[in-house]
mmCIF file of C-alpha atoms in Angstrom:
data_model
loop_
_atom_site.group_PDB
_atom_site.id
_atom_site.type_symbol
_atom_site.label_atom_id
_atom_site.label_comp_id
_atom_site.label_asym_id
_atom_site.label_seq_id
_atom_site.Cartn_x
_atom_site.Cartn_y
_atom_site.Cartn_z
ATOM 1 C CA MET S 1262 -2.218 0.005 10.632
ATOM 2 C CA ARG S 1263 -3.512 2.051 7.426
ATOM 3 C CA ASP S 1264 -2.220 4.932 6.709
ATOM 4 C CA THR S 1265 -5.415 7.211 8.390
ATOM 5 C CA GLU S 1266 -4.879 4.903 11.458
ATOM 6 C CA THR S 1267 -0.957 5.864 11.840
ATOM 7 C CA PRO S 1268 -1.716 9.708 11.869
ATOM 8 C CA ALA S 1269 -4.621 9.207 14.720
ATOM 9 C CA ALA S 1270 -1.965 6.717 17.285
ATOM 10 C CA PHE S 1271 0.640 9.636 16.938
ATOM 11 C CA LEU S 1272 -1.943 12.140 17.956
ATOM 12 C CA ARG S 1273 -3.993 9.944 20.588
ATOM 13 C CA THR S 1274 -0.010 9.372 21.984
ATOM 14 C CA ILE S 1275 0.633 12.677 22.039
ATOM 15 C CA MET S 1276 -2.431 13.615 23.856
ATOM 16 C CA ASN S 1277 -1.768 10.637 26.467
ATOM 17 C CA ASN S 1278 1.343 12.243 27.921
ATOM 18 C CA ALA S 1279 1.360 15.458 30.087
ATOM 19 C CA LYS S 1280 4.648 16.615 28.717
ATOM 20 C CA PRO S 1281 5.666 17.281 24.642
ATOM 21 C CA LEU S 1282 6.932 13.633 23.151
ATOM 22 C CA SER S 1283 10.049 13.919 20.799
ATOM 23 C CA GLY S 1284 9.963 12.018 18.066
ATOM 24 C CA ILE S 1285 12.208 9.107 19.424
ATOM 25 C CA ASP S 1286 9.541 8.588 21.901
ATOM 26 C CA ILE S 1287 6.696 9.070 19.528
ATOM 27 C CA SER S 1288 8.357 5.908 17.519
ATOM 28 C CA ARG S 1289 9.311 3.491 20.918
ATOM 29 C CA ALA S 1290 5.435 4.227 21.795
ATOM 30 C CA THR S 1291 3.574 3.614 18.211
ATOM 31 C CA GLY S 1292 6.466 0.883 17.187
ATOM 32 C CA ILE S 1293 6.630 3.595 13.876
ATOM 33 C CA GLN S 1294 10.119 3.434 12.640
ATOM 34 C CA SER S 1295 12.136 7.021 11.473
ATOM 35 C CA GLY S 1296 11.561 6.688 8.114
ATOM 36 C CA SER S 1297 7.587 6.665 7.990
ATOM 37 C CA LEU S 1298 7.557 8.834 11.314
ATOM 38 C CA TYR S 1299 8.647 12.254 10.761
ATOM 39 C CA PRO S 1300 6.732 12.463 7.585
ATOM 40 C CA ILE S 1301 3.854 11.979 9.225
ATOM 41 C CA LEU S 1302 4.526 14.994 12.211
ATOM 42 C CA HIS S 1303 6.252 17.012 9.447
ATOM 43 C CA ARG S 1304 2.256 16.843 7.845
ATOM 44 C CA LEU S 1305 0.613 17.088 11.508
ATOM 45 C CA GLU S 1306 2.752 20.088 11.931
ATOM 46 C CA ARG S 1307 1.470 21.550 8.409
ATOM 47 C CA GLU S 1308 -2.270 20.237 9.492
ATOM 48 C CA GLY S 1309 -1.602 22.411 12.491
ATOM 49 C CA ARG S 1310 -2.826 19.419 14.693
ATOM 50 C CA ILE S 1311 0.465 18.796 16.149
ATOM 51 C CA ALA S 1312 3.104 22.051 17.067
ATOM 52 C CA GLY S 1313 7.021 22.035 17.455
ATOM 53 C CA ARG S 1314 9.277 23.404 19.261
ATOM 54 C CA TRP S 1315 13.271 23.181 20.162
ATOM 55 C CA ASP S 1316 13.722 21.537 23.247
ATOM 56 C CA ARG S 1317 17.399 21.223 25.415
ATOM 57 C CA GLU S 1318 17.418 18.496 27.221
ATOM 58 C CA GLY S 1319 20.696 16.778 29.212
ATOM 59 C CA GLY S 1320 22.407 19.050 26.630
ATOM 60 C CA ARG S 1321 20.957 18.013 23.442
ATOM 61 C CA ARG S 1322 18.591 20.275 21.165
ATOM 62 C CA ARG S 1323 15.692 18.034 19.649
ATOM 63 C CA LYS S 1324 11.519 18.968 18.538
ATOM 64 C CA VAL S 1325 9.384 18.192 20.805
ATOM 65 C CA TYR S 1326 5.730 18.192 20.050
ATOM 66 C CA GLY S 1327 2.870 18.345 21.454
ATOM 67 C CA LEU S 1328 -1.097 18.291 20.639
ATOM 68 C CA THR S 1329 -3.037 21.499 19.439
ATOM 69 C CA GLU S 1330 -6.158 22.190 19.921
ATOM 70 C CA ALA S 1331 -7.280 21.556 16.204
ATOM 71 C CA GLY S 1332 -5.212 18.124 16.778
ATOM 72 C CA ARG S 1333 -8.234 17.395 19.910
ATOM 73 C CA THR S 1334 -10.869 18.331 18.114
ATOM 74 C CA HIS S 1335 -9.518 15.781 14.585
ATOM 75 C CA LEU S 1336 -9.612 13.088 17.654
ATOM 76 C CA ALA S 1337 -12.873 13.938 19.324
ATOM 77 C CA GLU S 1338 -14.643 13.642 15.685
ATOM 78 C CA GLU S 1339 -12.677 10.337 15.030
ATOM 79 C CA GLY S 1340 -13.491 9.119 18.241
ATOM 80 C CA ALA S 1341 -17.528 10.132 17.169
ATOM 81 C CA ARG S 1342 -16.868 8.568 13.732
ATOM 82 C CA ILE S 1343 -15.172 5.394 15.164
ATOM 83 C CA THR S 1344 -18.659 5.425 17.782
ATOM 84 C CA ALA S 1345 -21.418 5.523 14.942
ATOM 85 C CA ALA S 1346 -19.569 3.161 12.534
ATOM 86 C CA SER S 1347 -19.499 0.403 16.247
ATOM 87 C CA GLN S 1348 -23.060 1.060 16.795
ATOM 88 C CA ALA S 1349 -24.225 0.794 12.916
ATOM 89 C CA LEU S 1350 -22.251 -2.683 12.713
ATOM 90 C CA ASP S 1351 -24.112 -3.509 15.688
ATOM 91 C CA ARG S 1352 -27.755 -2.799 14.774
ATOM 92 C CA LEU S 1353 -27.090 -4.811 11.717
ATOM 93 C CA LEU S 1354 -25.821 -7.071 13.567
ATOM 94 C CA GLY S 1355 -28.452 -7.586 16.120
ATOM 95 C CA GLY S 1356 -25.804 -8.969 18.672
ATOM 96 C CA VAL S 1357 -24.896 -11.513 16.659
ATOM 97 C CA SER S 1358 -21.363 -12.755 17.952
#
């Protein structure tokens, strides 16, 4: 997975869940190990694309992350960019399989 794909994968994972997710939940969903996961989560939080808060579940304190409006906007922009690139490739290739 390219470095630019990893943050988008995290954002999609968080967006596709009704409740905020912990780092371990995101790791399980994406297959990214904690050594790579937490620096990306911290960067996304600094950029305002996700928001973290401390939660207590089953007596254990853990940080959970949810998507912000800026994160939703970023995903929509990335989706539009990918769609445009895909359409341009289709035009270039002219339906070649």
